[in-house]
Tab-separated table of C-alpha atoms in Angstrom:
chain	number	residue	atom	x	y	z
P	1	MET	CA	0.000	0.000	0.000
P	2	GLU	CA	1.342	3.424	-0.780
P	3	GLY	CA	2.753	5.142	2.281
P	4	SER	CA	2.294	8.800	3.078
P	5	GLY	CA	4.784	11.070	1.333
P	6	ARG	CA	6.545	14.220	2.487
P	7	ALA	CA	5.279	16.475	-0.247
P	8	GLY	CA	5.237	20.126	0.745
P	9	LEU	CA	7.881	19.824	3.499
P	10	PRO	CA	11.147	21.800	3.158
P	11	LEU	CA	14.195	19.684	2.433
P	12	GLN	CA	17.311	19.789	4.603
P	13	ASP	CA	20.485	21.093	2.948
P	14	ALA	CA	22.951	18.331	3.793
P	15	ALA	CA	26.001	20.504	3.205
P	16	HIS	CA	25.020	23.551	5.269
P	17	GLY	CA	22.423	22.268	7.725
P	18	GLU	CA	19.871	24.714	6.364
P	19	VAL	CA	16.378	24.342	5.011
P	20	SER	CA	16.221	24.747	1.238
P	21	GLY	CA	14.078	27.694	0.290
P	22	CYS	CA	15.436	29.755	3.236
P	23	PRO	CA	18.214	32.234	2.304
P	24	ARG	CA	21.740	31.738	3.569
P	25	ARG	CA	23.086	34.448	5.895
P	26	PHE	CA	24.828	37.158	3.916
P	27	GLY	CA	28.223	38.111	5.229
P	28	HIS	CA	29.149	34.529	6.091
P	29	PRO	CA	32.870	34.058	5.335
P	30	GLY	CA	33.303	33.012	1.745
P	31	ASN	CA	29.680	33.624	0.944
P	32	GLU	CA	29.804	37.233	-0.180
P	33	GLY	CA	29.756	36.228	-3.826
P	34	PRO	CA	31.481	37.925	-6.738
P	35	GLU	CA	30.944	41.497	-7.799
P	36	VAL	CA	28.714	41.796	-10.841
P	37	PRO	CA	29.153	44.876	-13.057
P	38	GLY	CA	26.338	47.331	-12.492
P	39	LEU	CA	25.216	45.596	-9.279
P	40	LEU	CA	26.157	45.918	-5.666
P	41	SER	CA	27.893	43.048	-3.935
P	42	ARG	CA	25.801	40.954	-1.569
P	43	ALA	CA	27.565	42.508	1.398
P	44	ASN	CA	27.055	46.045	0.101
P	45	ARG	CA	23.387	45.362	-0.605
P	46	VAL	CA	22.872	44.273	2.994
P	47	ARG	CA	24.784	47.231	4.461
P	48	ARG	CA	22.953	49.806	2.366
P	49	ARG	CA	19.497	48.239	2.796
P	50	PRO	CA	18.791	47.762	6.508
P	51	ASP	CA	15.159	47.055	5.698
P	52	LEU	CA	16.247	44.152	3.492
P	53	ARG	CA	18.561	42.889	6.227
P	54	LEU	CA	15.663	42.893	8.676
P	55	ALA	CA	13.427	41.059	6.207
P	56	LEU	CA	16.064	38.417	5.613
P	57	ALA	CA	16.553	37.927	9.331
P	58	MET	CA	12.819	37.499	9.848
P	59	THR	CA	12.662	34.981	6.984
P	60	ALA	CA	15.503	32.937	8.460
P	61	LEU	CA	13.822	33.034	11.863
P	62	LEU	CA	10.513	31.864	10.436
P	63	CYS	CA	12.153	29.077	8.444
P	64	GLY	CA	13.977	27.811	11.503
P	65	THR	CA	10.859	27.969	13.644
P	66	SER	CA	8.678	26.125	11.133
P	67	HIS	CA	11.299	23.390	10.787
P	68	ALA	CA	11.540	22.939	14.560
P	69	ASP	CA	7.774	22.704	14.953
P	70	LEU	CA	7.256	20.036	12.301
P	71	PRO	CA	5.758	16.860	13.807
P	72	LEU	CA	7.841	13.711	13.675
P	73	GLU	CA	6.667	11.110	11.191
P	74	THR	CA	6.358	7.420	11.970
P	75	ILE	CA	8.100	5.288	9.367
P	76	GLY	CA	6.756	1.874	8.436
P	77	SER	CA	3.160	2.358	9.565
P	78	VAL	CA	0.516	0.511	7.536
P	79	GLU	CA	-2.938	1.957	7.047
P	80	LYS	CA	-5.972	-0.319	6.953
P	81	LEU	CA	-8.875	-0.100	4.547
P	82	ALA	CA	-12.413	0.059	5.830
P	83	SER	CA	-14.137	-3.274	6.288
P	84	PRO	CA	-16.329	-4.368	4.635
P	85	PRO	CA	-15.014	-2.800	1.422
P	86	SER	CA	-17.233	-0.400	-0.473
P	87	PRO	CA	-18.912	-1.658	-3.663
P	88	HIS	CA	-17.740	1.603	-5.230
P	89	TRP	CA	-14.095	0.613	-4.867
P	90	VAL	CA	-12.637	-0.563	-8.172
P	91	PHE	CA	-9.287	-1.919	-9.300
P	92	ALA	CA	-7.747	-0.538	-12.505
P	93	SER	CA	-4.947	-2.480	-14.202
P	94	ASP	CA	-2.001	-0.547	-15.642
P	95	ALA	CA	-0.080	-2.372	-18.387
P	96	VAL	CA	2.912	-0.022	-18.226
P	97	ASN	CA	3.471	-0.054	-14.473
P	98	GLU	CA	2.205	-3.652	-14.239
P	99	ARG	CA	0.025	-3.103	-11.217
P	100	LEU	CA	-3.524	-2.908	-9.899
P	101	THR	CA	-4.575	0.431	-8.419
P	102	LEU	CA	-7.509	0.624	-5.999
P	103	ILE	CA	-9.740	3.678	-6.494
P	104	ASP	CA	-12.674	5.000	-4.456
P	105	LEU	CA	-15.186	6.218	-7.044
P	106	ASP	CA	-17.112	8.274	-4.478
P	107	THR	CA	-14.139	10.345	-3.335
P	108	GLY	CA	-11.785	9.970	-6.285
P	109	ARG	CA	-8.995	8.884	-3.912
P	110	MET	CA	-6.383	6.287	-4.726
P	111	LEU	CA	-6.440	3.811	-1.829
P	112	GLY	CA	-3.581	1.462	-2.647
P	113	ILE	CA	-1.593	-0.536	-5.180
P	114	LEU	CA	-0.953	-4.229	-5.804
P	115	ASP	CA	2.225	-5.182	-7.656
P	116	GLY	CA	1.731	-7.402	-10.686
P	117	GLY	CA	5.229	-8.548	-11.542
P	118	PHE	CA	5.760	-8.914	-15.294
P	119	GLY	CA	2.723	-8.559	-17.571
P	120	VAL	CA	-0.874	-7.405	-17.262
P	121	THR	CA	-2.294	-7.790	-13.761
P	122	THR	CA	-5.702	-9.148	-12.765
P	123	GLY	CA	-7.049	-10.076	-9.359
P	124	ALA	CA	-9.334	-12.766	-7.952
P	125	TYR	CA	-11.507	-11.873	-4.983
P	126	PRO	CA	-13.006	-14.569	-2.727
P	127	LYS	CA	-16.298	-14.075	-0.928
P	128	ALA	CA	-15.407	-16.102	2.166
P	129	ARG	CA	-11.880	-14.860	2.927
P	130	ASN	CA	-10.435	-11.406	3.386
P	131	GLU	CA	-7.833	-12.004	0.688
P	132	ILE	CA	-6.913	-11.084	-2.884
P	133	TYR	CA	-5.101	-13.416	-5.287
P	134	VAL	CA	-2.796	-12.226	-8.060
P	135	ALA	CA	-0.894	-14.513	-10.441
P	136	SER	CA	2.383	-12.912	-11.472
P	137	THR	CA	5.670	-13.591	-13.230
P	138	HIS	CA	9.107	-12.499	-12.016
P	139	TYR	CA	12.597	-12.699	-13.531
P	140	SER	CA	15.769	-12.910	-11.457
P	141	ARG	CA	17.356	-10.055	-13.425
P	142	GLY	CA	14.271	-7.908	-13.801
P	143	SER	CA	13.547	-8.363	-17.505
P	144	ARG	CA	15.647	-11.517	-17.955
P	145	GLY	CA	17.098	-14.417	-16.034
P	146	GLU	CA	15.373	-17.278	-14.279
P	147	ARG	CA	11.600	-17.072	-14.440
P	148	THR	CA	9.395	-17.698	-11.413
P	149	ASP	CA	5.588	-17.714	-11.517
P	150	VAL	CA	3.661	-17.321	-8.280
P	151	VAL	CA	0.194	-16.714	-6.933
P	152	THR	CA	0.563	-13.957	-4.362
P	153	ILE	CA	-1.952	-13.823	-1.527
P	154	TYR	CA	-2.690	-10.302	-0.291
P	155	ASP	CA	-4.492	-9.154	2.826
P	156	ALA	CA	-7.555	-7.305	1.489
P	157	THR	CA	-7.482	-4.846	4.407
P	158	THR	CA	-3.831	-3.787	4.307
P	159	LEU	CA	-3.033	-4.810	0.697
P	160	ALA	CA	0.136	-6.369	2.097
P	161	PRO	CA	1.400	-9.699	0.699
P	162	VAL	CA	0.999	-12.432	3.300
P	163	ASP	CA	1.952	-15.567	1.360
P	164	GLU	CA	2.677	-16.958	-2.093
P	165	VAL	CA	2.395	-20.244	-3.946
P	166	VAL	CA	4.966	-21.094	-6.613
P	167	ILE	CA	3.375	-22.493	-9.786
P	168	PRO	CA	4.858	-23.821	-13.062
P	169	ALA	CA	6.598	-21.039	-14.984
P	170	LYS	CA	4.282	-21.212	-17.964
P	171	ARG	CA	1.265	-19.014	-17.246
P	172	ALA	CA	-0.089	-17.117	-20.246
P	173	ILE	CA	0.771	-13.415	-20.336
P	174	ASN	CA	-1.620	-11.376	-22.473
P	175	PRO	CA	-3.895	-8.310	-22.246
P	176	LEU	CA	-7.139	-10.288	-21.871
P	177	SER	CA	-9.580	-8.943	-19.300
P	178	VAL	CA	-10.984	-12.360	-18.374
P	179	GLY	CA	-9.973	-16.003	-18.654
P	180	ASN	CA	-6.346	-15.990	-17.514
P	181	MET	CA	-7.338	-16.906	-13.970
P	182	ALA	CA	-10.534	-18.284	-12.401
P	183	LEU	CA	-11.608	-18.764	-8.789
P	184	SER	CA	-13.913	-21.704	-8.105
P	185	ASP	CA	-17.338	-20.790	-6.734
P	186	ASP	CA	-16.518	-22.290	-3.333
P	187	ASP	CA	-13.331	-20.166	-3.096
P	188	ARG	CA	-11.269	-23.343	-2.685
P	189	PHE	CA	-9.287	-23.600	-5.928
P	190	LEU	CA	-7.690	-21.139	-8.305
P	191	ALA	CA	-7.083	-22.114	-11.945
P	192	ILE	CA	-4.338	-20.308	-13.884
P	193	PHE	CA	-4.283	-20.615	-17.665
P	194	ASN	CA	-0.967	-21.805	-19.162
P	195	MET	CA	0.197	-21.562	-22.771
P	196	THR	CA	3.606	-22.816	-23.953
P	197	PRO	CA	1.957	-23.099	-26.681
P	198	ALA	CA	0.423	-26.289	-25.238
P	199	THR	CA	-2.536	-25.275	-23.073
P	200	SER	CA	-3.214	-26.378	-19.509
P	201	LEU	CA	-4.500	-25.216	-16.128
P	202	SER	CA	-2.381	-24.866	-12.997
P	203	ILE	CA	-4.562	-25.576	-9.953
P	204	VAL	CA	-3.781	-23.925	-6.604
P	205	ASP	CA	-5.383	-25.103	-3.356
P	206	LEU	CA	-6.123	-21.858	-1.524
P	207	GLU	CA	-6.953	-23.502	1.787
P	208	LYS	CA	-3.676	-25.416	1.915
P	209	ARG	CA	-1.871	-22.624	0.056
P	210	SER	CA	-0.133	-25.132	-2.166
P	211	PHE	CA	0.149	-26.144	-5.814
P	212	ALA	CA	-2.298	-29.002	-6.437
P	213	GLY	CA	-1.322	-29.979	-9.978
P	214	GLU	CA	-1.560	-29.266	-13.689
P	215	ILE	CA	-4.414	-30.340	-15.982
P	216	ALA	CA	-4.028	-30.428	-19.764
P	217	ILE	CA	-6.818	-28.849	-21.844
P	218	PRO	CA	-5.683	-29.662	-25.414
P	219	GLY	CA	-7.321	-27.613	-28.140
P	220	CYS	CA	-8.934	-25.285	-25.599
P	221	SER	CA	-7.944	-22.102	-23.812
P	222	LEU	CA	-8.676	-19.903	-20.797
P	223	ALA	CA	-10.536	-20.590	-17.559
P	224	TYR	CA	-13.995	-19.441	-16.468
P	225	PRO	CA	-15.499	-20.359	-13.064
P	226	ALA	CA	-18.353	-22.822	-13.580
P	227	GLY	CA	-19.279	-24.171	-10.150
P	228	PRO	CA	-17.767	-25.200	-6.804
P	229	ARG	CA	-15.027	-27.411	-8.318
P	230	ARG	CA	-15.323	-26.781	-12.038
P	231	PHE	CA	-13.836	-24.571	-14.736
P	232	ALA	CA	-14.911	-23.920	-18.328
P	233	SER	CA	-12.633	-23.339	-21.331
P	234	LEU	CA	-13.282	-22.234	-24.920
P	235	CYS	CA	-12.125	-24.602	-27.656
P	236	SER	CA	-10.806	-23.831	-31.117
P	237	ASN	CA	-13.659	-25.639	-32.902
P	238	GLY	CA	-16.347	-23.594	-31.132
P	239	ALA	CA	-16.993	-26.104	-28.337
P	240	MET	CA	-16.695	-25.744	-24.574
P	241	LEU	CA	-14.687	-27.910	-22.190
P	242	LEU	CA	-15.751	-28.401	-18.559
P	243	THR	CA	-13.016	-29.562	-16.172
P	244	THR	CA	-13.973	-30.786	-12.689
P	245	VAL	CA	-11.441	-31.277	-9.895
P	246	ASP	CA	-11.655	-33.446	-6.786
P	247	GLU	CA	-11.095	-32.600	-3.125
P	248	ASN	CA	-7.337	-32.432	-3.722
P	249	GLY	CA	-7.534	-30.305	-6.858
P	250	ARG	CA	-6.700	-33.186	-9.198
P	251	GLU	CA	-8.601	-33.865	-12.419
P	252	LEU	CA	-11.867	-35.690	-11.750
P	253	SER	CA	-13.627	-35.427	-15.121
P	254	LYS	CA	-13.795	-33.568	-18.417
P	255	ILE	CA	-16.830	-32.915	-20.586
P	256	ARG	CA	-16.376	-31.551	-24.097
P	257	SER	CA	-19.523	-30.146	-25.714
P	258	GLN	CA	-20.587	-29.810	-29.306
P	259	PRO	CA	-19.677	-26.483	-30.967
P	260	PHE	CA	-22.045	-23.646	-30.090
P	261	PHE	CA	-20.612	-21.109	-32.553
P	262	ASP	CA	-18.784	-21.206	-35.878
P	263	PRO	CA	-15.209	-19.964	-35.306
P	264	LEU	CA	-14.687	-19.345	-39.029
P	265	LYS	CA	-17.916	-17.535	-39.906
P	266	ASP	CA	-18.607	-15.561	-36.728
P	267	PRO	CA	-16.313	-16.276	-33.762
P	268	VAL	CA	-17.154	-15.128	-30.261
P	269	THR	CA	-14.784	-12.951	-28.290
P	270	GLU	CA	-13.336	-14.474	-25.147
P	271	LYS	CA	-14.339	-11.365	-23.132
P	272	ALA	CA	-17.487	-12.864	-21.644
P	273	VAL	CA	-19.376	-11.741	-18.533
P	274	ARG	CA	-21.171	-13.879	-16.000
P	275	TYR	CA	-24.831	-13.475	-15.061
P	276	GLY	CA	-25.602	-15.946	-12.285
P	277	ASP	CA	-24.788	-19.385	-13.707
P	278	VAL	CA	-24.895	-18.112	-17.298
P	279	TRP	CA	-21.842	-16.904	-19.183
P	280	ILE	CA	-22.650	-14.394	-21.925
P	281	PHE	CA	-20.417	-14.515	-24.998
P	282	VAL	CA	-20.842	-12.047	-27.866
P	283	SER	CA	-19.681	-12.696	-31.426
P	284	PHE	CA	-17.884	-10.308	-33.749
P	285	GLU	CA	-21.204	-9.605	-35.498
P	286	GLY	CA	-23.028	-8.855	-32.256
P	287	TRP	CA	-24.814	-12.153	-31.597
P	288	VAL	CA	-25.252	-13.028	-27.920
P	289	HIS	CA	-24.584	-16.674	-26.992
P	290	PRO	CA	-25.810	-17.433	-23.433
P	291	VAL	CA	-24.160	-20.554	-21.961
P	292	ASP	CA	-25.867	-22.053	-18.896
P	293	LEU	CA	-23.365	-23.904	-16.699
P	294	SER	CA	-25.669	-24.739	-13.786
P	295	GLY	CA	-25.957	-28.444	-14.726
P	296	ASP	CA	-23.555	-31.290	-15.366
P	297	ALA	CA	-23.193	-30.299	-19.024
P	298	PRO	CA	-23.363	-26.863	-20.647
P	299	VAL	CA	-26.719	-25.776	-22.046
P	300	PHE	CA	-26.563	-23.360	-24.957
P	301	ARG	CA	-29.582	-21.091	-24.877
P	302	GLU	CA	-31.055	-19.481	-27.959
P	303	ARG	CA	-28.847	-16.761	-29.318
P	304	TRP	CA	-30.093	-13.213	-29.831
P	305	SER	CA	-28.652	-10.081	-31.392
P	306	LEU	CA	-27.429	-6.823	-29.952
P	307	MET	CA	-27.875	-5.217	-33.367
P	308	THR	CA	-30.904	-4.564	-35.528
P	309	ASP	CA	-30.700	-4.792	-39.306
P	310	ALA	CA	-30.473	-1.007	-39.410
P	311	ASP	CA	-27.607	-1.072	-36.906
P	312	ARG	CA	-25.695	-3.499	-39.107
P	313	ARG	CA	-26.239	-1.378	-42.192
P	314	ASN	CA	-24.737	1.514	-40.242
P	315	ARG	CA	-21.763	-0.722	-39.313
P	316	TRP	CA	-22.331	-0.753	-35.546
P	317	ARG	CA	-20.220	-3.406	-33.827
P	318	VAL	CA	-19.061	-4.400	-30.359
P	319	GLY	CA	-15.438	-3.674	-29.584
P	320	GLY	CA	-12.821	-3.054	-26.934
P	321	TYR	CA	-10.553	-5.026	-24.622
P	322	GLN	CA	-13.296	-5.331	-21.983
P	323	HIS	CA	-16.486	-4.519	-23.826
P	324	LEU	CA	-19.201	-6.104	-21.632
P	325	ALA	CA	-20.489	-5.630	-18.082
P	326	VAL	CA	-23.601	-6.896	-16.317
P	327	HIS	CA	-25.447	-5.735	-13.211
P	328	GLN	CA	-26.617	-8.821	-11.361
P	329	ALA	CA	-29.598	-7.389	-9.467
P	330	THR	CA	-31.266	-5.643	-12.417
P	331	GLY	CA	-30.144	-7.991	-15.194
P	332	ARG	CA	-28.853	-5.099	-17.292
P	333	LEU	CA	-26.142	-5.784	-19.877
P	334	TYR	CA	-23.798	-2.928	-20.824
P	335	ALA	CA	-21.985	-3.164	-24.171
P	336	LEU	CA	-19.373	-0.916	-25.783
P	337	VAL	CA	-20.110	-0.343	-29.476
P	338	HIS	CA	-18.562	1.600	-32.330
P	339	GLN	CA	-19.023	2.091	-36.062
P	340	GLY	CA	-16.365	0.213	-37.967
P	341	PRO	CA	-15.494	-2.419	-40.569
P	342	PRO	CA	-15.410	-6.193	-40.024
P	343	ASP	CA	-12.760	-7.462	-37.600
P	344	SER	CA	-12.643	-4.171	-35.681
P	345	HIS	CA	-13.554	-5.922	-32.430
P	346	LYS	CA	-10.529	-4.434	-30.636
P	347	GLN	CA	-11.568	-0.875	-31.494
P	348	GLY	CA	-12.878	1.091	-28.522
P	349	GLY	CA	-16.489	2.144	-28.210
P	350	SER	CA	-18.082	5.520	-28.846
P	351	GLU	CA	-21.417	4.559	-27.277
P	352	MET	CA	-22.705	2.372	-24.475
P	353	TRP	CA	-25.815	0.311	-25.260
P	354	ILE	CA	-27.819	-1.099	-22.363
P	355	TYR	CA	-30.021	-4.207	-22.634
P	356	ASP	CA	-32.525	-6.049	-20.467
P	357	LEU	CA	-31.300	-9.640	-20.304
P	358	ALA	CA	-34.830	-10.875	-19.586
P	359	ASP	CA	-36.020	-10.134	-23.123
P	360	GLY	CA	-32.955	-8.825	-24.994
P	361	ARG	CA	-34.536	-5.407	-25.475
P	362	ARG	CA	-32.247	-2.403	-25.801
P	363	GLU	CA	-33.222	0.145	-23.168
P	364	GLN	CA	-30.702	2.953	-23.637
P	365	ARG	CA	-28.058	4.348	-25.961
P	366	ILE	CA	-25.545	6.621	-24.283
P	367	GLY	CA	-22.804	8.618	-25.971
P	368	LEU	CA	-19.525	8.225	-24.117
P	369	HIS	CA	-17.183	10.918	-22.828
P	370	ASN	CA	-13.422	10.762	-23.086
P	371	PRO	CA	-12.132	9.764	-19.643
P	372	GLY	CA	-9.355	12.372	-19.757
P	373	PHE	CA	-5.689	12.684	-20.621
P	374	THR	CA	-2.693	11.700	-18.526
P	375	TYR	CA	1.053	11.995	-19.011
P	376	LEU	CA	3.111	9.539	-16.962
P	377	GLY	CA	0.039	9.086	-14.798
P	378	VAL	CA	-0.426	12.823	-14.179
P	379	PRO	CA	-3.768	14.247	-15.377
P	380	LEU	CA	-3.599	16.958	-18.015
P	381	GLU	CA	-6.591	18.959	-16.871
P	382	PHE	CA	-7.430	22.566	-16.183
P	383	GLY	CA	-10.333	24.897	-15.618
P	384	LYS	CA	-12.224	23.175	-12.782
P	385	ASP	CA	-11.980	26.256	-10.570
P	386	TRP	CA	-12.515	28.804	-13.311
P	387	ILE	CA	-15.682	30.886	-13.477
P	388	TRP	CA	-18.519	29.928	-15.785
P	389	PRO	CA	-18.444	29.220	-18.698
P	390	PHE	CA	-14.701	28.532	-18.668
P	391	ASN	CA	-14.973	25.856	-15.973
P	392	GLY	CA	-16.463	23.535	-18.583
P	393	LEU	CA	-13.715	24.162	-21.113
P	394	TYR	CA	-11.743	21.010	-20.272
P	395	GLY	CA	-14.720	18.713	-20.824
P	396	PHE	CA	-15.641	20.531	-24.028
P	397	ILE	CA	-12.127	20.098	-25.422
P	398	LEU	CA	-12.073	16.409	-24.467
P	399	ASP	CA	-15.426	15.599	-26.026
P	400	TYR	CA	-15.454	17.788	-29.116
P	401	LEU	CA	-11.992	19.013	-30.124
P	402	VAL	CA	-9.569	16.156	-29.483
P	403	PRO	CA	-9.455	12.794	-31.283
P	404	ASP	CA	-11.689	10.097	-29.825
P	405	LEU	CA	-9.569	7.944	-27.520
P	406	GLY	CA	-11.943	5.000	-27.883
P	407	ILE	CA	-13.443	3.483	-24.750
P	408	GLY	CA	-12.012	-0.011	-24.409
P	409	GLN	CA	-13.014	-0.969	-20.848
P	410	ILE	CA	-16.306	-1.017	-18.956
P	411	ALA	CA	-17.375	-2.306	-15.543
P	412	VAL	CA	-20.365	-1.773	-13.255
P	413	THR	CA	-20.535	-1.834	-9.465
P	414	GLN	CA	-22.836	-4.412	-7.887
P	415	ASP	CA	-24.931	-2.356	-5.464
P	416	ASP	CA	-28.379	-0.737	-5.432
P	417	GLU	CA	-26.936	2.533	-6.738
P	418	PRO	CA	-24.580	1.163	-9.394
P	419	LEU	CA	-21.904	3.175	-11.125
P	420	VAL	CA	-20.630	2.371	-14.598
P	421	VAL	CA	-16.889	2.928	-15.000
P	422	THR	CA	-15.171	3.257	-18.371
P	423	GLY	CA	-11.541	3.581	-19.402
P	424	SER	CA	-9.219	3.717	-22.384
P	425	ASN	CA	-5.962	1.987	-23.267
P	426	PHE	CA	-4.312	5.375	-23.762
P	427	THR	CA	-5.011	7.081	-20.441
P	428	GLY	CA	-4.994	6.341	-16.734
P	429	MET	CA	-8.158	8.321	-15.986
P	430	LEU	CA	-11.626	6.785	-15.640
P	431	ALA	CA	-15.085	8.140	-16.467
P	432	ILE	CA	-18.087	7.492	-14.213
P	433	TYR	CA	-21.784	7.211	-15.124
P	434	ASP	CA	-24.944	6.522	-13.177
P	435	GLY	CA	-25.627	2.838	-13.806
P	436	LEU	CA	-29.415	3.307	-13.876
P	437	THR	CA	-29.894	6.605	-15.716
P	438	GLY	CA	-26.674	6.761	-17.733
P	439	GLU	CA	-25.959	10.293	-16.487
P	440	PHE	CA	-22.299	11.296	-16.700
P	441	ARG	CA	-20.972	11.792	-13.159
P	442	GLY	CA	-17.387	12.885	-13.773
P	443	ARG	CA	-13.812	11.651	-14.007
P	444	VAL	CA	-11.312	10.198	-11.530
P	445	VAL	CA	-7.517	10.018	-11.575
P	446	THR	CA	-5.916	6.639	-10.850
P	447	GLY	CA	-2.232	7.523	-11.119
P	448	ASN	CA	-1.877	4.876	-13.837
P	449	MET	CA	-0.462	5.474	-17.299
P	450	THR	CA	-2.870	3.135	-19.097
P	451	THR	CA	-6.058	1.196	-18.409
P	452	LEU	CA	-6.446	-2.386	-19.626
P	453	LEU	CA	-8.875	-3.784	-17.069
P	454	ILE	CA	-11.403	-2.499	-14.543
P	455	GLN	CA	-12.699	-4.754	-11.780
P	456	ALA	CA	-15.542	-3.947	-9.371
P	457	PRO	CA	-15.239	-7.028	-7.170
P	458	TRP	CA	-17.187	-6.220	-4.025
P	459	GLY	CA	-20.923	-6.300	-3.557
P	460	GLY	CA	-21.487	-9.057	-6.112
P	461	VAL	CA	-19.815	-11.161	-8.784
P	462	SER	CA	-16.581	-9.598	-10.015
P	463	GLN	CA	-16.291	-8.613	-13.658
């Protein structure tokens, strides 16, 4: 967790024992300085300007007094987060700094940071334990050397690492928002997706805090939670594989389904969202494929379309690195869409379309705001405190005068007053909307350089 800094405090001059920003005493031996043509020497200026000498003396006195009165700081103290955590706390993943940053959407404060090692960072959040799990990769020489993969266990209150489990050094490293890691519904086992390019799952027993074993999933990829001891994977022929583990985390059974989509004609994206026991996959052409995993075998419900014929003629498509979110209590599906050619499924959205999952009806279309600009994590913003109408200049420039950043990430909090959070690959700032009305609520600064994933894990099923 980030400790408190010393910003705003004067720094001690190591060479002279003085506080920087406070003038040195004129007339000190060797400190008179050279004569400059047309100017008085420092000594002469002091002698001829008694008022200046008095002012300098008062300044030195004040600097010394303020330094003496500064309270002593305690080093090594660890703050604790409120418990239970707020549903309006979200984690934002930064691909450049390789970390997860915790943000309070209500206050705009950054609450803490989780290190992600090498690669894009995602977290898993159990319901029964006050812990956070992060799979990460580390090299003995920073960017090279011996590779070690671990699952780090963090205390969810202090964000301090409390333990780790070493796993095979083969976990997949990619910018996917979902599927690289899955927590079983009973919080017992964690599955980490491996790709070497052979595909498999590393299973970690979270109660014993030990590596349970590796399970091959040939022809299939990724891991989605699908029950107390079961994980689902997408297969290259359009099928789904269900892998069940026993009490020790070893392979108990595998069930491979028939294909439920055509991977050549209209493949689904792997960026699915979960609604109860149903995983919702969306194809490149906007067809929704609901997959019910409540039984022993997957049940593929009737597909339906996000797009009307008119939408398709106008080239509306889903797109982004995390383009779906669902609110569990209301059954509302949020989708990022843009106008673009075929195979533009990585392009960020310009609008957010909201659907009722009960009947597939589109309820709202909301134009999206740019989340804001950052440089090295610092927001490039101005005008908030200016008088009207100039206080709105920053938002006007973002939305109308600068190129569209493209909204690539979306998440929704799981409470009765949900907030929708959006981000872009090219900035560390986030935009906030009312999850029920779609009203734009403002922007928050995360301190990140980029945004590749947003997770709202508390108060319901994590995204």
